[in-house]
mmCIF file of C-alpha atoms in Angstrom:
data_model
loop_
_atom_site.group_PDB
_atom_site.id
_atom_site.type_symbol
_atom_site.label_atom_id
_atom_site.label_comp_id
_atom_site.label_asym_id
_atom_site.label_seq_id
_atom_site.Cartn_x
_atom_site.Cartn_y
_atom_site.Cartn_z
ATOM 1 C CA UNK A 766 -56.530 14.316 37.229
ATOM 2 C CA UNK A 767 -58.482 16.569 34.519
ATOM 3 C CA UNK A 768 -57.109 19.560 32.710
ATOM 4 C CA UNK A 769 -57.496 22.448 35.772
ATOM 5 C CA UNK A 770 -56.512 20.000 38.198
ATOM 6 C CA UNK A 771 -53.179 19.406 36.260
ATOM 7 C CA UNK A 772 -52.511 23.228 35.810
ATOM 8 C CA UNK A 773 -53.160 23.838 39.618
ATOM 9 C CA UNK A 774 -50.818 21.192 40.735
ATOM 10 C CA UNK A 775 -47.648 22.975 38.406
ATOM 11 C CA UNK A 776 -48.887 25.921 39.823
ATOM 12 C CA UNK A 777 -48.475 25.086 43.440
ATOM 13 C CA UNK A 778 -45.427 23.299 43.049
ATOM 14 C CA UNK A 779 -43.886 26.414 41.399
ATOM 15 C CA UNK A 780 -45.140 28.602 44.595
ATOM 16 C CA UNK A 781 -43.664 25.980 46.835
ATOM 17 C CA UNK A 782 -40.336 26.072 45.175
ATOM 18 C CA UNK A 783 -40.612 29.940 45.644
ATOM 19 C CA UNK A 784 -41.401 29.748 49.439
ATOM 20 C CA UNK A 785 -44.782 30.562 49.064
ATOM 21 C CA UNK A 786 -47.276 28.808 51.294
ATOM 22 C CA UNK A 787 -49.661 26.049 49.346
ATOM 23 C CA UNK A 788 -53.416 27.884 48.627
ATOM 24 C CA UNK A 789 -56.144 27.254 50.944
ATOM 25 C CA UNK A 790 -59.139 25.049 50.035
ATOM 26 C CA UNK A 791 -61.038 28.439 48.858
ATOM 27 C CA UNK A 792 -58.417 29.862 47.565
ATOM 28 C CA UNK A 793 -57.929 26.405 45.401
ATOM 29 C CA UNK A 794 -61.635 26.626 44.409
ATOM 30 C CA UNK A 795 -61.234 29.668 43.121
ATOM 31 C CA UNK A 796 -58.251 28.706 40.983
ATOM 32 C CA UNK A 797 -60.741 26.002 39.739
ATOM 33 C CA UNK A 798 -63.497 28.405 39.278
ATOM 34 C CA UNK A 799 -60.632 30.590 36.772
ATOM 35 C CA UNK A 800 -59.071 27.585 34.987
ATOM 36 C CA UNK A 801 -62.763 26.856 34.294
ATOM 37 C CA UNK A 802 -63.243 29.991 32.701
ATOM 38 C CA UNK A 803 -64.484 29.015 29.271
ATOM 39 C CA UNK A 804 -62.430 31.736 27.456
ATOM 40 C CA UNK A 805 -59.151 30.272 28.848
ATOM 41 C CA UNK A 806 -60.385 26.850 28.441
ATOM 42 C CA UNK A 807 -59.401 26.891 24.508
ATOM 43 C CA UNK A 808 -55.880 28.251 25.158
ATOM 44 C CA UNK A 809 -55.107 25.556 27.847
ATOM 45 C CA UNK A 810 -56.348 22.395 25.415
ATOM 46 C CA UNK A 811 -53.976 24.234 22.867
ATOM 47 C CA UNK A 812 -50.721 24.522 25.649
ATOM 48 C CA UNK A 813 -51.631 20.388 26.242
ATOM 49 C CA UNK A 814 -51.623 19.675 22.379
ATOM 50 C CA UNK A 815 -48.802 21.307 21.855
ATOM 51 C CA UNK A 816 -46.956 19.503 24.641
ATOM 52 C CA UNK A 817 -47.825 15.990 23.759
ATOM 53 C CA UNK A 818 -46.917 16.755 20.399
ATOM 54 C CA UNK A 819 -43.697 17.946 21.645
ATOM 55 C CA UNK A 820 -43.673 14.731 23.816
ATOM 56 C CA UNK A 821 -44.394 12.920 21.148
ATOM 57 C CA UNK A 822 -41.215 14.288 18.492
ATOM 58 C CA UNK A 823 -39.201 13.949 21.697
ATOM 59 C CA UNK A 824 -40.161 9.804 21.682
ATOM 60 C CA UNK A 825 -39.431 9.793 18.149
ATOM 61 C CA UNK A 826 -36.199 11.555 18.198
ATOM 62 C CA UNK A 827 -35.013 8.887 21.339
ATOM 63 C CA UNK A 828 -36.157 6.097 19.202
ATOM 64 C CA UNK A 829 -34.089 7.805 16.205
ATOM 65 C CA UNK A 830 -30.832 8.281 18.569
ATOM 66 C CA UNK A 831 -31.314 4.389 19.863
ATOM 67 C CA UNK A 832 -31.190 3.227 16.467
ATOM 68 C CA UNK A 833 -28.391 5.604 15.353
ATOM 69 C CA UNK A 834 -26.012 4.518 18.718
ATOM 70 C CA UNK A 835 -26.768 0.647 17.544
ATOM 71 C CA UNK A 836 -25.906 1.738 13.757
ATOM 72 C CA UNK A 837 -22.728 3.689 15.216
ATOM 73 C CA UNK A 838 -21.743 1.039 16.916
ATOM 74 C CA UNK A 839 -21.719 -1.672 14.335
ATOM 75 C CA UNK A 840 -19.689 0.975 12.367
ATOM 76 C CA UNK A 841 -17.072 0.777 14.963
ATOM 77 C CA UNK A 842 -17.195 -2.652 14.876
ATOM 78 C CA UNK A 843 -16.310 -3.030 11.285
ATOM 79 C CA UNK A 844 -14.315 -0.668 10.713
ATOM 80 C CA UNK A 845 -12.217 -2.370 13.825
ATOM 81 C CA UNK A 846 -12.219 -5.948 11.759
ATOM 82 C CA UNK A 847 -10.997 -3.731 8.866
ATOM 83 C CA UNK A 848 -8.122 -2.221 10.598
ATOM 84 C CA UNK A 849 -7.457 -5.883 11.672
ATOM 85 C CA UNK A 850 -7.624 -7.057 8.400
ATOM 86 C CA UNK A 851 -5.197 -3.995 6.698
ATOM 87 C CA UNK A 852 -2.984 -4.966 9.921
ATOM 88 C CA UNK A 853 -2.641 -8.061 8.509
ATOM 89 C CA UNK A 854 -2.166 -7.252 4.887
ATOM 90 C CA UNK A 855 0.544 -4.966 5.656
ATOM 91 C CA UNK A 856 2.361 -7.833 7.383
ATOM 92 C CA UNK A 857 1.953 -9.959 4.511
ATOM 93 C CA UNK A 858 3.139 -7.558 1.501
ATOM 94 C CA UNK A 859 5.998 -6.394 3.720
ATOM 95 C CA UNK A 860 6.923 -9.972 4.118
ATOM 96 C CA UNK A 861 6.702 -10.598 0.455
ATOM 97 C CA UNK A 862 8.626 -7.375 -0.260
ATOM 98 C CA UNK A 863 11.211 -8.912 1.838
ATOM 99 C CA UNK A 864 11.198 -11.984 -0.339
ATOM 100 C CA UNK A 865 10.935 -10.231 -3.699
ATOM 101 C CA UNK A 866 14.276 -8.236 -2.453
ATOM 102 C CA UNK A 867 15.813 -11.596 -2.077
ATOM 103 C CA UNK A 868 14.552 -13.278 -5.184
ATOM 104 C CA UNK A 869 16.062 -10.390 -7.450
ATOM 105 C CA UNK A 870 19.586 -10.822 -5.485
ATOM 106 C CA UNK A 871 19.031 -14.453 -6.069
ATOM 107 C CA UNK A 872 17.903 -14.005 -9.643
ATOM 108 C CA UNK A 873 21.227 -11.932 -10.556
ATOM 109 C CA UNK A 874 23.665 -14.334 -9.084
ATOM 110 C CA UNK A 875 21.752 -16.868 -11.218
ATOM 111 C CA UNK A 876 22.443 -14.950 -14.012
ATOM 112 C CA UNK A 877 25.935 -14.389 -13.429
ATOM 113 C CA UNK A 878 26.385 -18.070 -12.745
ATOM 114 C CA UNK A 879 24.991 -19.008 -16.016
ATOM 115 C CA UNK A 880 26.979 -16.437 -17.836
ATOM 116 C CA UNK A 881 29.945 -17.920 -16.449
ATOM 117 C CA UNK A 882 28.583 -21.604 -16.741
ATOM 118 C CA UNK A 883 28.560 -20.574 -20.883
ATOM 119 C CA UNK A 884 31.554 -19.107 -20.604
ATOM 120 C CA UNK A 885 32.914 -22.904 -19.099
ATOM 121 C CA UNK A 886 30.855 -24.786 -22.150
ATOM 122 C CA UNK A 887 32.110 -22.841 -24.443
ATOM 123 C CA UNK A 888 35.844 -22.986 -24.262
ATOM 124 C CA UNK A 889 35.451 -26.533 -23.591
ATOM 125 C CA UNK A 890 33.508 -27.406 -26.606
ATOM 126 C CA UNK A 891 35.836 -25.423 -28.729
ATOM 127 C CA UNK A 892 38.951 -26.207 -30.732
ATOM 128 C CA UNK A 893 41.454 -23.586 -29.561
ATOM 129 C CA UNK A 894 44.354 -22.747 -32.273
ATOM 130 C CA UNK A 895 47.796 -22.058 -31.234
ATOM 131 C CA UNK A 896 50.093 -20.104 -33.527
ATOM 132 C CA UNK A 897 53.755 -19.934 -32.416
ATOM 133 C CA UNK A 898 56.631 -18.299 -33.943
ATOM 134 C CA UNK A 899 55.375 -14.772 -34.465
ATOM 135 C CA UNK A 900 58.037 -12.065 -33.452
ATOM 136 C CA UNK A 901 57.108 -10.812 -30.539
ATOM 137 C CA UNK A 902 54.746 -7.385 -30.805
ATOM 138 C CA UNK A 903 54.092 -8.047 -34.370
ATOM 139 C CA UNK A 904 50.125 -7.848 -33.473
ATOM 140 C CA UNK A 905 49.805 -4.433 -32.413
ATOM 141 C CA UNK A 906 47.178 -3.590 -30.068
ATOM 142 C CA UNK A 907 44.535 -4.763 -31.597
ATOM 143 C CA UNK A 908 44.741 -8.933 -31.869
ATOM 144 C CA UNK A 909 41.344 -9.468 -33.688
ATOM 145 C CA UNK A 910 42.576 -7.486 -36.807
ATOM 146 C CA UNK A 911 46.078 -8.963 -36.646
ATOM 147 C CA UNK A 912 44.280 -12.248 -36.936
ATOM 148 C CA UNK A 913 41.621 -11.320 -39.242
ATOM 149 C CA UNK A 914 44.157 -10.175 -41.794
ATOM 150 C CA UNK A 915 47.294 -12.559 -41.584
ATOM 151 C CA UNK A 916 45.531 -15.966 -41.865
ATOM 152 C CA UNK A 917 43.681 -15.459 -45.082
ATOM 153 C CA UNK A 918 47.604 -14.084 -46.117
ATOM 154 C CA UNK A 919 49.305 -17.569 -44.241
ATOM 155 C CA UNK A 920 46.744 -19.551 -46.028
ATOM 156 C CA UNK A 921 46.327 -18.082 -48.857
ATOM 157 C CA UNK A 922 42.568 -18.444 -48.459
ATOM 158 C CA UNK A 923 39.722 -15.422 -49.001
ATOM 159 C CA UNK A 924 37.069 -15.766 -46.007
ATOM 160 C CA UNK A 925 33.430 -14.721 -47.074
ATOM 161 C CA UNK A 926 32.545 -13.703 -44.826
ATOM 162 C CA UNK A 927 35.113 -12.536 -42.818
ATOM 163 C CA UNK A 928 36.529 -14.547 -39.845
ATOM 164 C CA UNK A 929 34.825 -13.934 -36.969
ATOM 165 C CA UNK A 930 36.630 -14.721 -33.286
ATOM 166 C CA UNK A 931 35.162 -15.215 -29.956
ATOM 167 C CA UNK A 932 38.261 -14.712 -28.276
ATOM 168 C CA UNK A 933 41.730 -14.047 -28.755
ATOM 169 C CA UNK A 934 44.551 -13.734 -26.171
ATOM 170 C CA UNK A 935 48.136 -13.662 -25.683
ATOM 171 C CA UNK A 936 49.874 -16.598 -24.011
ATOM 172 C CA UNK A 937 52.170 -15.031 -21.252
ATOM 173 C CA UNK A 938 53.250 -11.764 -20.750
ATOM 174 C CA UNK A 939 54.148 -9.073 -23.402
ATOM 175 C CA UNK A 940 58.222 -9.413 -23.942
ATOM 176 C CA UNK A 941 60.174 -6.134 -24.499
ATOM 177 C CA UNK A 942 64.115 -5.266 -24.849
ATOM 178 C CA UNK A 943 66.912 -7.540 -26.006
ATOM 179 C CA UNK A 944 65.429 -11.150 -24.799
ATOM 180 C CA UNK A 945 62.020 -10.373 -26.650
ATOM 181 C CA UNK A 946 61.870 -13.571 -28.456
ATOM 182 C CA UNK A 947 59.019 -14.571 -30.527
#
């Protein structure tokens, strides 16, 4: 179909759509005979240009959305495998919070139990002294300075440096009134 033949056919199917009744074989002539018209002829190459250009950034732009749908697509995809993944991780550090939570319970009942394990050691690796026949509150309440000054006095010995005691205790309970014996 050429150029005029094109134009005619748009133009009858727009008078059809309107009701109008299609052109007669001379009336179609004569629409040749005008689309011919040299002066329009220029315009109407022009109107077809500028379609098929518009066509043309219309193909483009479909090509352009394709490849964008594929690209937004395989974004979807990966950022799916990376919610999978973070999924996962946050499984795994909330188990191993869970752990570490036990460890340090586990780690201060070690400690405790080795405190008390040197406690054991030490009182049985020691050489405990005795001393009997002190009247009974003679020490006062504090039994570290009793000791540290009467047994260079008992002994008659000067301690450089000065004694030094890991513990010191009473044996039974403090006696008071007439039966306080030493």
């Amino acid at each position: 179909m050429g150029k005029p033949a094109l134009q005619l056919f748009f133009s009858e199917a727009l008078l059809q759509a309107k009701g109008v009744p299609p052109p007669t074989a001379t009336q179609t002539s004569a629409a040749h005979q005008e689309m011919a018209d040299p002066a329009q002829e220029p315009t109407m190459d022009r109107i077809l240009q500028e379609i098929s250009s518009v066509v043309r950034r219309l193909e483009g732009m479909d090509s352009a959305m394709v490849s964008i749908a594929a690209e937004t697509k395989n974004i979807r995809t990966e950022i799916a495998s990376f919610q999978t993944r973070v999924l996962g991780l946050e499984q795994r550090v909330s188990k191993e919070e869970a752990d570490a939570s036990s460890f340090q319970d586990r780690d201060q009942e070690l400690l405790f139990l080795r405190s008390k394990l040197t406690d054991l050691e030490d009182r049985s690796r020691t050489d405990n002294i005795r001393f009997v026949g002190f009247p009974e509150n003679m020490e006062g309440e504090d039994l570290h300075r009793f000791l540290r000054d009467m047994l260079p006095r008992l002994t008659g010995i000067t301690f450089e440096p000065p004694l030094e005691f890991q513990r010191a205790h009473r044996l039974g309970p403090r006696r008071t009134g007439t039966d306080a014996h030493p």
